[in-house]
Tab-separated table of C-alpha atoms in Angstrom:
chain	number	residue	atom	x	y	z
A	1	UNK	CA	-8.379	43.755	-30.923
A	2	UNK	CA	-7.510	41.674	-28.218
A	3	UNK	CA	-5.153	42.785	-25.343
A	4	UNK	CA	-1.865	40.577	-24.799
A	5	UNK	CA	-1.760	40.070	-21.169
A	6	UNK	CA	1.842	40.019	-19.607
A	7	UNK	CA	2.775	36.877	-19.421
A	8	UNK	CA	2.562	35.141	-16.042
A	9	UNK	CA	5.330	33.086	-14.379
A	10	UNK	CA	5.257	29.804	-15.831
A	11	UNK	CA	3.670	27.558	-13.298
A	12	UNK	CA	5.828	24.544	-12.613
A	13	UNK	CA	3.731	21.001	-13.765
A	14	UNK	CA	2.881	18.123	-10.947
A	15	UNK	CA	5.793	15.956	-12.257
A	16	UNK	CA	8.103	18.197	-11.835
A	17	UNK	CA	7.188	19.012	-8.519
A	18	UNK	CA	6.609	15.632	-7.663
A	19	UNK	CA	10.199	14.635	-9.193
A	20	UNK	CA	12.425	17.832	-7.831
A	21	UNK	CA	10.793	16.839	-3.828
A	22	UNK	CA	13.475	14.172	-2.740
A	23	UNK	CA	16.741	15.976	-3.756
A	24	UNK	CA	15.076	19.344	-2.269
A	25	UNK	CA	13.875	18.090	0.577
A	26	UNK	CA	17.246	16.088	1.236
A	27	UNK	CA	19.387	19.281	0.159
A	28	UNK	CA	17.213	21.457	2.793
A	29	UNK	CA	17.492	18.547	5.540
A	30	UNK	CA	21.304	18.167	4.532
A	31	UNK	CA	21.694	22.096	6.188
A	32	UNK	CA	20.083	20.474	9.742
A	33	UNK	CA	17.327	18.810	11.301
A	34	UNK	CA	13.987	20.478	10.361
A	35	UNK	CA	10.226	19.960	10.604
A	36	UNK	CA	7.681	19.910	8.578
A	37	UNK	CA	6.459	23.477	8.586
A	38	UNK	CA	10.341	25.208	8.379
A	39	UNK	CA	10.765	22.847	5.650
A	40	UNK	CA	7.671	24.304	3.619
A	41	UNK	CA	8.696	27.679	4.369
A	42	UNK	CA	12.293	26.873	2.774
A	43	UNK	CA	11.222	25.459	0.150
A	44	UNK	CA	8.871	28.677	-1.093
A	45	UNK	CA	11.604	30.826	0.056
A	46	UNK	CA	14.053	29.166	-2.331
A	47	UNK	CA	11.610	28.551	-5.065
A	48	UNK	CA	10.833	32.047	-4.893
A	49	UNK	CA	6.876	30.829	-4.302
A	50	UNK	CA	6.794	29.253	-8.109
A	51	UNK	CA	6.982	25.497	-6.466
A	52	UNK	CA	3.562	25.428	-5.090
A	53	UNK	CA	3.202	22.440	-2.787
A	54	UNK	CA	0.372	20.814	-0.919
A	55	UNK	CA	1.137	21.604	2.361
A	56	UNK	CA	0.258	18.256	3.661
A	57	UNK	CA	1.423	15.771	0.979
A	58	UNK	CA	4.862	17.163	2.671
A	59	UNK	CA	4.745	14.653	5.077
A	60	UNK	CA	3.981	11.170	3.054
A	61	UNK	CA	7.240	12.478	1.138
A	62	UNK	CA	8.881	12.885	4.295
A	63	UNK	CA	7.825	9.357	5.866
A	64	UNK	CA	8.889	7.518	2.665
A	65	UNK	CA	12.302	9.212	2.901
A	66	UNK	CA	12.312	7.832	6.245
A	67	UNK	CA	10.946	4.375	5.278
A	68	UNK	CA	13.681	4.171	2.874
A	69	UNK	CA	16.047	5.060	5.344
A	70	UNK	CA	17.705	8.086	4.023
A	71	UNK	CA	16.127	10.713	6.845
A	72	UNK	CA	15.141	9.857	10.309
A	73	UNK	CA	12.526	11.490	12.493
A	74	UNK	CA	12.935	12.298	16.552
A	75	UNK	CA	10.636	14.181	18.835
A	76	UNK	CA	11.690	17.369	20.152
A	77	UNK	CA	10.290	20.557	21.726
A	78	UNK	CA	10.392	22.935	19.706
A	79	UNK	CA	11.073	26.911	20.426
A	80	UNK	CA	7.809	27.650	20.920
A	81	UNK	CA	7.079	24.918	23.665
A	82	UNK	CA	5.332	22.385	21.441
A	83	UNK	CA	6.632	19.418	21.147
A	84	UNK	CA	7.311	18.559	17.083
A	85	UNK	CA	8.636	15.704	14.952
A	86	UNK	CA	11.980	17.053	13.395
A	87	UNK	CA	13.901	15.198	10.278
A	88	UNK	CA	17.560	14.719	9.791
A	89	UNK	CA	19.615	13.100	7.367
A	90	UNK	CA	21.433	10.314	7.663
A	91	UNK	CA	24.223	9.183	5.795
A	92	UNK	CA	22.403	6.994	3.324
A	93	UNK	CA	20.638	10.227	2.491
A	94	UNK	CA	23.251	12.188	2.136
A	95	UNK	CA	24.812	9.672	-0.518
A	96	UNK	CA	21.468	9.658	-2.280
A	97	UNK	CA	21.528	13.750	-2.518
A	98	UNK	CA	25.198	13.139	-4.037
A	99	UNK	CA	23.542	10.936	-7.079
A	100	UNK	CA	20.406	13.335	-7.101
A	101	UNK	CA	22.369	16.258	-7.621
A	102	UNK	CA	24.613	14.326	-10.616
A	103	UNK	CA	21.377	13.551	-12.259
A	104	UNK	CA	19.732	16.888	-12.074
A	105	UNK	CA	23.540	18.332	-12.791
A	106	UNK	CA	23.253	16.053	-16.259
A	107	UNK	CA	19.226	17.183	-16.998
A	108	UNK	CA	20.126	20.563	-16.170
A	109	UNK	CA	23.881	20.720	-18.693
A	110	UNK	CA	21.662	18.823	-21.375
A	111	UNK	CA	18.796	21.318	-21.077
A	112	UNK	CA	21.392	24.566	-21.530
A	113	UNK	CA	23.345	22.776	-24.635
A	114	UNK	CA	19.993	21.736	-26.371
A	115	UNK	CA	19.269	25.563	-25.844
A	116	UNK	CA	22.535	26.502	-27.276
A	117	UNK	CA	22.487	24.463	-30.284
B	1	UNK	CA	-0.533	39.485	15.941
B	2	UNK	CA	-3.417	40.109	18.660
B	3	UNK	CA	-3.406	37.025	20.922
B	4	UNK	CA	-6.817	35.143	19.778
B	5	UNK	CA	-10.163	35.501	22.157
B	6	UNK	CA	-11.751	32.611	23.859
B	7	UNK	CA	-14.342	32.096	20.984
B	8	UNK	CA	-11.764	32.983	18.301
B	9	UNK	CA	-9.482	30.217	19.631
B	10	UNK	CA	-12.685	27.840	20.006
B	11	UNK	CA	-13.464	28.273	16.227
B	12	UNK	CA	-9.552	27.540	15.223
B	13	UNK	CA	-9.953	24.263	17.493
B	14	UNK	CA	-13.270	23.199	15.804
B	15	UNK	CA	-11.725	23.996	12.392
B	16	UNK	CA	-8.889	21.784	13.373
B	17	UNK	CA	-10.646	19.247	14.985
B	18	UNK	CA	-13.181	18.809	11.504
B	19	UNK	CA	-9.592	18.540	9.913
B	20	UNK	CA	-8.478	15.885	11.294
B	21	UNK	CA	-11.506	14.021	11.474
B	22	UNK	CA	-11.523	13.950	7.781
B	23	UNK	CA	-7.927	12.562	8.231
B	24	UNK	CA	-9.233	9.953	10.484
B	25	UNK	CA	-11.948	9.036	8.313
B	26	UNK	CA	-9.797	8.957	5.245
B	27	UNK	CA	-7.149	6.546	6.266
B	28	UNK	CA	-5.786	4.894	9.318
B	29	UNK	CA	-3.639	7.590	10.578
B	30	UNK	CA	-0.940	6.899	14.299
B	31	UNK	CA	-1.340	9.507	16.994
B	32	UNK	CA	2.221	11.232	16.160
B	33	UNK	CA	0.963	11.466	12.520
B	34	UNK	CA	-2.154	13.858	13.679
B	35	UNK	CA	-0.053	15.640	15.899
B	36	UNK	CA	2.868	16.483	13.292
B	37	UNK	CA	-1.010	18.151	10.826
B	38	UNK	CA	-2.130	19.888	13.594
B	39	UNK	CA	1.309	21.245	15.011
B	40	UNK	CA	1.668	22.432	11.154
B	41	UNK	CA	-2.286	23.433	10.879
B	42	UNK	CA	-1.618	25.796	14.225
B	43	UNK	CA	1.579	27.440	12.547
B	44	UNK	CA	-0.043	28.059	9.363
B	45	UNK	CA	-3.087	29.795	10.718
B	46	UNK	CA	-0.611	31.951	13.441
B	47	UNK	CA	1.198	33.244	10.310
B	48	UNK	CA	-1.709	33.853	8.232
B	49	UNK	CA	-3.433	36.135	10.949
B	50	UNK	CA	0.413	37.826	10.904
B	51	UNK	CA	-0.661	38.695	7.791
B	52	UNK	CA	-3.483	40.149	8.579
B	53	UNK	CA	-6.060	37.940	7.683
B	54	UNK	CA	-9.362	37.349	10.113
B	55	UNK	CA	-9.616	34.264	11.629
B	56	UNK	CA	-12.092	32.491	9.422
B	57	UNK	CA	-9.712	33.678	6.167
B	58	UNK	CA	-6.878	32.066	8.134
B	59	UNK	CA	-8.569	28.833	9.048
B	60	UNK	CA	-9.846	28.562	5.118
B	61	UNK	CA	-6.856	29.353	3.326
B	62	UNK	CA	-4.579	26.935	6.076
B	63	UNK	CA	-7.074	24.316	5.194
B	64	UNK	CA	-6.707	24.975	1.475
B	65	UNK	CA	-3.083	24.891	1.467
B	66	UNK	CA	-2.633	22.026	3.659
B	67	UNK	CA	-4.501	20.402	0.746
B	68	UNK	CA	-7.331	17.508	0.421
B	69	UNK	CA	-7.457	15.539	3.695
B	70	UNK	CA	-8.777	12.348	2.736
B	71	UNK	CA	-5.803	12.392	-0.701
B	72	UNK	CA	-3.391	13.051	2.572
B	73	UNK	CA	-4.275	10.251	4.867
B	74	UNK	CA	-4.499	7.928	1.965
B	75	UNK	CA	-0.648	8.516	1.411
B	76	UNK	CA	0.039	8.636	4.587
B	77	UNK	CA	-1.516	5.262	5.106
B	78	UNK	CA	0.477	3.430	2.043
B	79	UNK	CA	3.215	4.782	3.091
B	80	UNK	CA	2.546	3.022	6.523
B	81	UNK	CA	1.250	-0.142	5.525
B	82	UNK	CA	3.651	-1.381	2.446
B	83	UNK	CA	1.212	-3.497	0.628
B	84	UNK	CA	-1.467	-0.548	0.458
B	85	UNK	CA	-3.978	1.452	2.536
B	86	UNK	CA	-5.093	-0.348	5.395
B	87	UNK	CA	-9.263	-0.805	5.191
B	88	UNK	CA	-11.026	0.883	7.991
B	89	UNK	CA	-12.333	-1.174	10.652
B	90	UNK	CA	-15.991	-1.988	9.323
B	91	UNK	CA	-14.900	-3.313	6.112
B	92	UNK	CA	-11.564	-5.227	7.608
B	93	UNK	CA	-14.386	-6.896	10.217
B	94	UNK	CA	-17.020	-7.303	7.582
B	95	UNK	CA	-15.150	-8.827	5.175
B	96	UNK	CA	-13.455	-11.448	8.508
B	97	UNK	CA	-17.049	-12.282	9.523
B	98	UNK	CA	-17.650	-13.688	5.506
B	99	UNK	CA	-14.717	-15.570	5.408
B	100	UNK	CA	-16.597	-17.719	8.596
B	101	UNK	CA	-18.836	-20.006	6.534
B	102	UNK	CA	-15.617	-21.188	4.688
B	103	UNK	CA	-13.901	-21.545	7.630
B	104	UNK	CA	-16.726	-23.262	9.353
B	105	UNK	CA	-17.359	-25.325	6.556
B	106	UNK	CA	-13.707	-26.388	5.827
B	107	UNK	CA	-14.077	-27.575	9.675
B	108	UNK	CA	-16.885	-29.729	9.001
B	109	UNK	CA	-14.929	-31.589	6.193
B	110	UNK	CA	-11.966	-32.049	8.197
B	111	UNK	CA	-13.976	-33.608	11.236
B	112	UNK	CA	-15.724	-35.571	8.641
B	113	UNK	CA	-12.094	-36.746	7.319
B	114	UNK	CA	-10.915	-37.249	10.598
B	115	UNK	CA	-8.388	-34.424	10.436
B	116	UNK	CA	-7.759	-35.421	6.843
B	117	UNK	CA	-9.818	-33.013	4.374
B	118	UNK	CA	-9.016	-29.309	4.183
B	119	UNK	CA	-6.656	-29.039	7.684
B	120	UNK	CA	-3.882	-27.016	5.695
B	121	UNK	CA	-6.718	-24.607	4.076
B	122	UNK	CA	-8.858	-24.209	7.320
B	123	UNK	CA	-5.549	-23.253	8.784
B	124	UNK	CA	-4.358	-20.817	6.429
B	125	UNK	CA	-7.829	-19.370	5.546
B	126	UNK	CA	-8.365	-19.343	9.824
B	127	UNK	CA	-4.595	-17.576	9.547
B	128	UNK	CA	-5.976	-14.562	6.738
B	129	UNK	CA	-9.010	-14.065	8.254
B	130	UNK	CA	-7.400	-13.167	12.009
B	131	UNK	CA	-5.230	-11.291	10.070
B	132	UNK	CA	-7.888	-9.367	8.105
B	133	UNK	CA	-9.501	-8.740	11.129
B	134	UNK	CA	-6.370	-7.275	12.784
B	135	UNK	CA	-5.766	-5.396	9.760
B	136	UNK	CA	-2.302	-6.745	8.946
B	137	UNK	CA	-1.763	-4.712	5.982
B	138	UNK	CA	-0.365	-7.945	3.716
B	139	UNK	CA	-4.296	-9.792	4.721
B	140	UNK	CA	-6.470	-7.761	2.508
B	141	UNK	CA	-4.311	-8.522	-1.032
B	142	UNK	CA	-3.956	-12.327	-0.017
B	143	UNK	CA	-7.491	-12.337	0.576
B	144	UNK	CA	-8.445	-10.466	-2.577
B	145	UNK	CA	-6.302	-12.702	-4.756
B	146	UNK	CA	-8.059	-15.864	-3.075
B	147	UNK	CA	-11.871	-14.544	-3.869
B	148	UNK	CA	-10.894	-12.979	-7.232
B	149	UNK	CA	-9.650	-16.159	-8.276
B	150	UNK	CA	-11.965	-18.140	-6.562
B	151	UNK	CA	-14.838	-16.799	-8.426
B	152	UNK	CA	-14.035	-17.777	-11.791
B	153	UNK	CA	-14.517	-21.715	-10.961
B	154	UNK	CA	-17.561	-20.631	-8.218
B	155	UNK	CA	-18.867	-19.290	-11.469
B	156	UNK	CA	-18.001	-22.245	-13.812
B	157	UNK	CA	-19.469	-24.521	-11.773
B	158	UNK	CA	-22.351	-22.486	-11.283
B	159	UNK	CA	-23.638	-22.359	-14.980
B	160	UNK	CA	-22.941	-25.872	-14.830
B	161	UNK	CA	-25.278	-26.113	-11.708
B	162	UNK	CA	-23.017	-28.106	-9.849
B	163	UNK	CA	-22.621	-25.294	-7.476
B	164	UNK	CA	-25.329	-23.314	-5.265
B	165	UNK	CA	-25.709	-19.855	-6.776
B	166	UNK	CA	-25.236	-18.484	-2.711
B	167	UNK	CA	-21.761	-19.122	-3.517
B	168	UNK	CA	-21.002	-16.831	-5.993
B	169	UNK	CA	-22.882	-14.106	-4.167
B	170	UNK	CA	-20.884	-14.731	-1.137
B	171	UNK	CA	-17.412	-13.847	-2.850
B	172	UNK	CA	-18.722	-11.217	-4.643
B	173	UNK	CA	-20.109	-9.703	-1.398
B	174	UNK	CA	-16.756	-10.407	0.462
B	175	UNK	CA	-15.029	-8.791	-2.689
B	176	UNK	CA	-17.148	-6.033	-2.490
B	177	UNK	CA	-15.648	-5.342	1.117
B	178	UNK	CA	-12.055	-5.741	0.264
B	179	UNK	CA	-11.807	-4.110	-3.528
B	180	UNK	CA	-9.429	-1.356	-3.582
B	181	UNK	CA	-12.093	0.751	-5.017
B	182	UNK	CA	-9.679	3.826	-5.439
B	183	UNK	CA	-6.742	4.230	-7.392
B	184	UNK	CA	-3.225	3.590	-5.813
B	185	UNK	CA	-5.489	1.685	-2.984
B	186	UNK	CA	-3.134	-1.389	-3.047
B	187	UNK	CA	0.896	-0.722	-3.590
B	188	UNK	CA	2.268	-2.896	-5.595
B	189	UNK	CA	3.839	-5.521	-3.502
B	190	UNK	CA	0.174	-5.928	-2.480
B	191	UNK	CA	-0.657	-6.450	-5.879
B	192	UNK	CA	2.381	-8.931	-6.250
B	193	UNK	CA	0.470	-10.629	-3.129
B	194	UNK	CA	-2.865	-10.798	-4.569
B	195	UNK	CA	-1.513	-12.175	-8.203
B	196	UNK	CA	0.614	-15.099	-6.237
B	197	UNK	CA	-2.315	-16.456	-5.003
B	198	UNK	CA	-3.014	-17.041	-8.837
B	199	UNK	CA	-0.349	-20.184	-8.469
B	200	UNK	CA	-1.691	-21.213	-5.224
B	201	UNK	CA	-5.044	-21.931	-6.769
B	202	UNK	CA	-3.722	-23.049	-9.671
B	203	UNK	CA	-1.449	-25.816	-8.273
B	204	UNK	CA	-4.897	-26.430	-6.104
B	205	UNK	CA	-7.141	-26.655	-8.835
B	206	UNK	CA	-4.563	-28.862	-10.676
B	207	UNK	CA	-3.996	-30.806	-8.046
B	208	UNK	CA	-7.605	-32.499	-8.600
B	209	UNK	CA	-7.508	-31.886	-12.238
B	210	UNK	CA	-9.405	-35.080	-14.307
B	211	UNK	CA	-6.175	-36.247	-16.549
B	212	UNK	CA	-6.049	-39.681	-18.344
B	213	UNK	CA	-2.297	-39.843	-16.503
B	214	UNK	CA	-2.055	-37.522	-13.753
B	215	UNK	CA	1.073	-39.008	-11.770
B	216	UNK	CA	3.900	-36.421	-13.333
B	217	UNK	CA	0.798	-33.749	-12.948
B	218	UNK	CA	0.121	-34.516	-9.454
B	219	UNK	CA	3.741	-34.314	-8.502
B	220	UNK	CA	4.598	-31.179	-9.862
B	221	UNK	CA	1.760	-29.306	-8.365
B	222	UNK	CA	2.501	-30.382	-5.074
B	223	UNK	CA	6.135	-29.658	-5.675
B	224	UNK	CA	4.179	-25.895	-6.998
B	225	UNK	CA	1.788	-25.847	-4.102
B	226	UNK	CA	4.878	-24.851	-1.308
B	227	UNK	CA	6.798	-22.624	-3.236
B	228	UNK	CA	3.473	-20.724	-4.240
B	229	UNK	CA	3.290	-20.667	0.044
B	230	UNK	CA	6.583	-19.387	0.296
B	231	UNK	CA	6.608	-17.286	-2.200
B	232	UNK	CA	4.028	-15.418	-0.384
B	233	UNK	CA	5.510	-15.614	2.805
B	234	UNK	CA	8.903	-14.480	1.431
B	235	UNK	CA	6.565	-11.735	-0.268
B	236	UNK	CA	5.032	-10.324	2.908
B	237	UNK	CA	8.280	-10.296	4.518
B	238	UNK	CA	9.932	-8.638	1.730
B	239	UNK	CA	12.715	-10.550	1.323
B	240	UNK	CA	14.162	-11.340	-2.514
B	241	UNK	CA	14.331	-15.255	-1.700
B	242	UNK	CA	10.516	-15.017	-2.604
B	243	UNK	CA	11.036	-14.813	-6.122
B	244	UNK	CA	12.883	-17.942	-6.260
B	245	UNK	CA	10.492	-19.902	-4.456
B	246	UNK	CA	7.966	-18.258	-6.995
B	247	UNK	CA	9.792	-19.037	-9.953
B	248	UNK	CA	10.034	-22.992	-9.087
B	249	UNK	CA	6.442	-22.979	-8.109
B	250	UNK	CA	5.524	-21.193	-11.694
B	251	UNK	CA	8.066	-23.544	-13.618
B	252	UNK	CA	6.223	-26.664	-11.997
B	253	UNK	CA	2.558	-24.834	-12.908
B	254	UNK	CA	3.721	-24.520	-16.205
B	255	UNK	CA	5.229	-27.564	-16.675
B	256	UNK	CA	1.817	-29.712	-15.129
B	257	UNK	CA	-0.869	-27.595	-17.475
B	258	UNK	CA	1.109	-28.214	-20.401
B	259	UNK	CA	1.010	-31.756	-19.674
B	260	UNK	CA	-3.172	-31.547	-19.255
B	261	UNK	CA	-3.161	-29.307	-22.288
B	262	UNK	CA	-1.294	-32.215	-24.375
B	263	UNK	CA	-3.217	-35.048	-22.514
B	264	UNK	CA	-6.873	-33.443	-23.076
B	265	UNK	CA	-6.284	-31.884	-26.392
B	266	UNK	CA	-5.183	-35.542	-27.570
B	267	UNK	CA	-8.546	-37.281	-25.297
B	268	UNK	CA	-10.703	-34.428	-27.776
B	269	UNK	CA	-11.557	-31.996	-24.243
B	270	UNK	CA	-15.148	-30.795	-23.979
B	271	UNK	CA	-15.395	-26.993	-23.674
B	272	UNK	CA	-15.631	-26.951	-19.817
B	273	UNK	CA	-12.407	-29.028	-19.462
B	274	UNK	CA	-11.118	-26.356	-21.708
B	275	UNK	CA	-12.111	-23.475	-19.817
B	276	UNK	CA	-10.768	-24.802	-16.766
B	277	UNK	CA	-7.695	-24.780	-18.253
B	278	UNK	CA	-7.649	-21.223	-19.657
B	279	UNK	CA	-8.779	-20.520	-16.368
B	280	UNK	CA	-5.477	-22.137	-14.919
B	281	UNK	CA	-3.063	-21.181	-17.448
B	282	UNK	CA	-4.162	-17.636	-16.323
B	283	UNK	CA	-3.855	-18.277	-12.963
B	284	UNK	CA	-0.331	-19.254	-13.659
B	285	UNK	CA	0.223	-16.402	-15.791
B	286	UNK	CA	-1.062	-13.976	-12.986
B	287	UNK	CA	1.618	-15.941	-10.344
B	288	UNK	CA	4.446	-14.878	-12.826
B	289	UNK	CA	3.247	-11.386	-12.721
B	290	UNK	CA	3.348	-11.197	-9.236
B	291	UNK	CA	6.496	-12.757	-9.039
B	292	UNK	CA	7.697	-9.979	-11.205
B	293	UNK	CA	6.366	-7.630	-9.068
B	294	UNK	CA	7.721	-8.914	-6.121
B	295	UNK	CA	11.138	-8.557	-7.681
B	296	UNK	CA	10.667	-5.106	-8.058
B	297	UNK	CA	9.500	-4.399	-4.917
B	298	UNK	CA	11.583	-6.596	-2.690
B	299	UNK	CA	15.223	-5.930	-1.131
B	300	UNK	CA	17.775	-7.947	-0.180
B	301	UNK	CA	20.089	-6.043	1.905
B	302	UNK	CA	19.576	-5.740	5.756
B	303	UNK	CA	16.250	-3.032	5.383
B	304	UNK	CA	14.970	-6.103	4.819
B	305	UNK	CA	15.696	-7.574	8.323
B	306	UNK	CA	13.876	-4.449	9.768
B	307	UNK	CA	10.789	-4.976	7.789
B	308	UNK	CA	10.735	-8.668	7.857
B	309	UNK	CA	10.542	-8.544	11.535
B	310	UNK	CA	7.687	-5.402	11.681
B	311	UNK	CA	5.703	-7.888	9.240
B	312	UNK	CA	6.701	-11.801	11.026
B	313	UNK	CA	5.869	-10.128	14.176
B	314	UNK	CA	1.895	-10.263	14.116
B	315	UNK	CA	2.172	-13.246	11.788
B	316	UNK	CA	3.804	-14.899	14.653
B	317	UNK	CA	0.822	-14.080	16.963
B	318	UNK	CA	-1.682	-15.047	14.363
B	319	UNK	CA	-0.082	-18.429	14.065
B	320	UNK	CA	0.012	-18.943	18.183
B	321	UNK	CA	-3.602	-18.372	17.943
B	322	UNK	CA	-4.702	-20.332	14.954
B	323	UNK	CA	-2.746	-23.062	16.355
B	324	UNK	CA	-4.519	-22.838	19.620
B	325	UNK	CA	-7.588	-22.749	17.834
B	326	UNK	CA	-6.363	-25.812	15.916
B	327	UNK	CA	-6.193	-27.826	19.344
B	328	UNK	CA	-9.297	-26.521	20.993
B	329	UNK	CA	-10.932	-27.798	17.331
């Protein structure tokens, strides 16, 4: 007989991931400037560790945000003494999270009725 | 967390160092880029030996999570360079140094002319190759649409033995050089770059097309010729005006080939006259690709201005110095 293991915490797939990064990272940067590594911190703390990014594809995300205009990056020194690259929104961003969160608002309503019915 | 020893803090800077060096050898990667990895590398391995883990646990599993350097820097380079990665600097130089013999060669023919010959292509060939040799990130597509559809009429007239067989090794070497060998290599305004040049060839190629009555030809593909130019210049600067210049020069392309389909289908064409003009209907074909491309990938409202002047910027230079060039020639 073979054992049923429990099941395990579904694991989020690479699209997903890859799709959910801009409103995330422009909800988390919509709280106050950040850098890189508070953002990655956020983001497992809020995903509860299930969104399992690479640590460093973080930042082409975050410079294509910022090539599209939506964040902006400044140097600043950080608590700790070092000097670090922070992110902060800007209002072209902040316009974009608006129709990011209406999209995922729709995905998310369709998902629960389709449940329902 | 126990502040690190001397050697324990060496072997984090080594392990950090060989990190970034793969960075560095995976893409071309600014100063502030490395610093934002290694700022991030240093945090990660502080918290990990929080956590209890020995320094070379911390150094492997900050390195794991940080994730595959050379995937990174390639990102991080497209994301940089809008038309793709940029090629390191042995390639970018290589691939300059073959694009002499044309250039040298073009030269020739224009002394030989008096000026006449190939000036506008020993100009703009002179133009890419400074360009690829500066790695301007819009030189390497131009330069792989020109060999890539260079070497189907290299290789024509090679069976045909009307061309030296050197030829055809020479743009498949300096294609060798500039292929984006890896997936995702070239964005896809690059690849919108490297299809235009399908037109310019074509309204090139057609241009000196054999046709029992080439007047209305003739006229149409110089009419193409310009607006294949600036459609490529409107391209690099991303700037949506480029798709109109493309679209007249395609219109014209069509509208000459279907004339020298009609005019050699009724003469009875031989099979190399026929493949000449597959080979330019293609071309064309390719153009309207690109020009499709370039619509999808070009903006029109003022983040254009920003990017058009990051991009005209070194083109400016490049001009000042083929120009000077010009003279001193």
């Amino acid at each position: 007989m073979r054992l049923r293991s429990k099941q395990p915490a579904p694991r989020i797939s690479k699209d997903l991931v890859a799709a959910s990064a801009t409103p995330l990272l422009l909800s988390i940067l919509s709280k106050g400037p950040s850098y890189g590594y508070a953002i990655i911190q956020e983001v497992r703390e809020l995903s509860g560790g299930e969104l399992a990014w690479s640590e460093g594809m973080l930042y082409p995300v975050l410079h294509r945000l910022a090539d599209q205009e939506l964040i902006e990056a400044y140097e600043d020194v950080g608590e700790n003494g070092r000097k670090r690259r922070y992110y902060r929104l800007r209002p072209e961003g902040r316009r974009a999270l608006v129709a990011e969160r209406r999209q995922w608002e729709v995905v998310h309503s369709a998902l629960a009725k389709a449940g329902r019915s | 967390m126990a502040e690190a020893t001397a050697p324990q803090q060496a072997r984090i800077d080594a392990a950090i160092s060989r990190y970034l060096a793969e960075l560095t050898a995976g893409g071309e990667l600014g100063p502030s880029d490395l610093d934002e990895i290694e700022a991030h590398l240093r945090s990660l391995i502080d918290d990990l030996r929080d956590a209890d883990l020995t320094i070379d646990d911390a150094i492997a599993e900050a390195t794991r999570r940080m994730g595959e350097p050379c995937a990174i820097a390639r990102e991080l380079t497209c994301v940089r360079s809008p038309f793709g990665a940029t090629l390191s600097r042995g390639r970018a130089w290589s691939s300059a140094v073959l694009l002499v013999p044309v250039i040298v060669l073009a030269l020739v023919d224009a002394v030989r002319s008096h000026g006449g010959g190939l000036g506008v292509e020993l100009a703009l060939c002179a133009i890419v190759a400074l360009a690829l040799a500066a790695r301007l990130s819009w030189a390497r597509p131009i330069v792989i649409g020109a060999i890539g559809f260079l070497m189907v009429p290299i290789a024509i007239a090679t069976l045909r033995y009307e061309s030296h067989p050197l030829w055809l090794v020479w743009a498949a070497g300096t294609l060798a050089f500039i292929a984006p060998w890896r997936r995702r290599e070239l964005s896809k305004p690059g690849w919108s770059l490297a299809l235009q040049l399908g037109g310019m060839f074509a309204a090139l190629l057609i241009s000196v097309f054999p046709a029992p009555d080439p007047t209305m030809i003739r006229s149409l593909a110089a009419l193409a010729l310009p607006s294949c130019l600036l459609g490529i210049i409107g391209t690099i600067v991303r700037a949506r005006w480029a798709v109109a210049a493309v679209i007249l020069g395609v219109v014209a392309l069509v509208a000459s080939v279907a004339q020298l389909w009609i005019q050699h289908l009724a003469a009875g064409a031989d099979s190399f006259t026929l493949a000449r003009l597959v080979t330019n209907s293609a071309a064309i074909l390719a153009a309207a690709i690109g020009g499709v491309l370039a619509w999808r990938t070009t903006v029109t409202s003022r983040r254009s201005a920003g990017s058009a002047v990051r991009q005209v910027a070194p083109l400016r230079t490049v001009v000042v110095i083929t120009s000077s060039l010009q003279l001193i020639a």
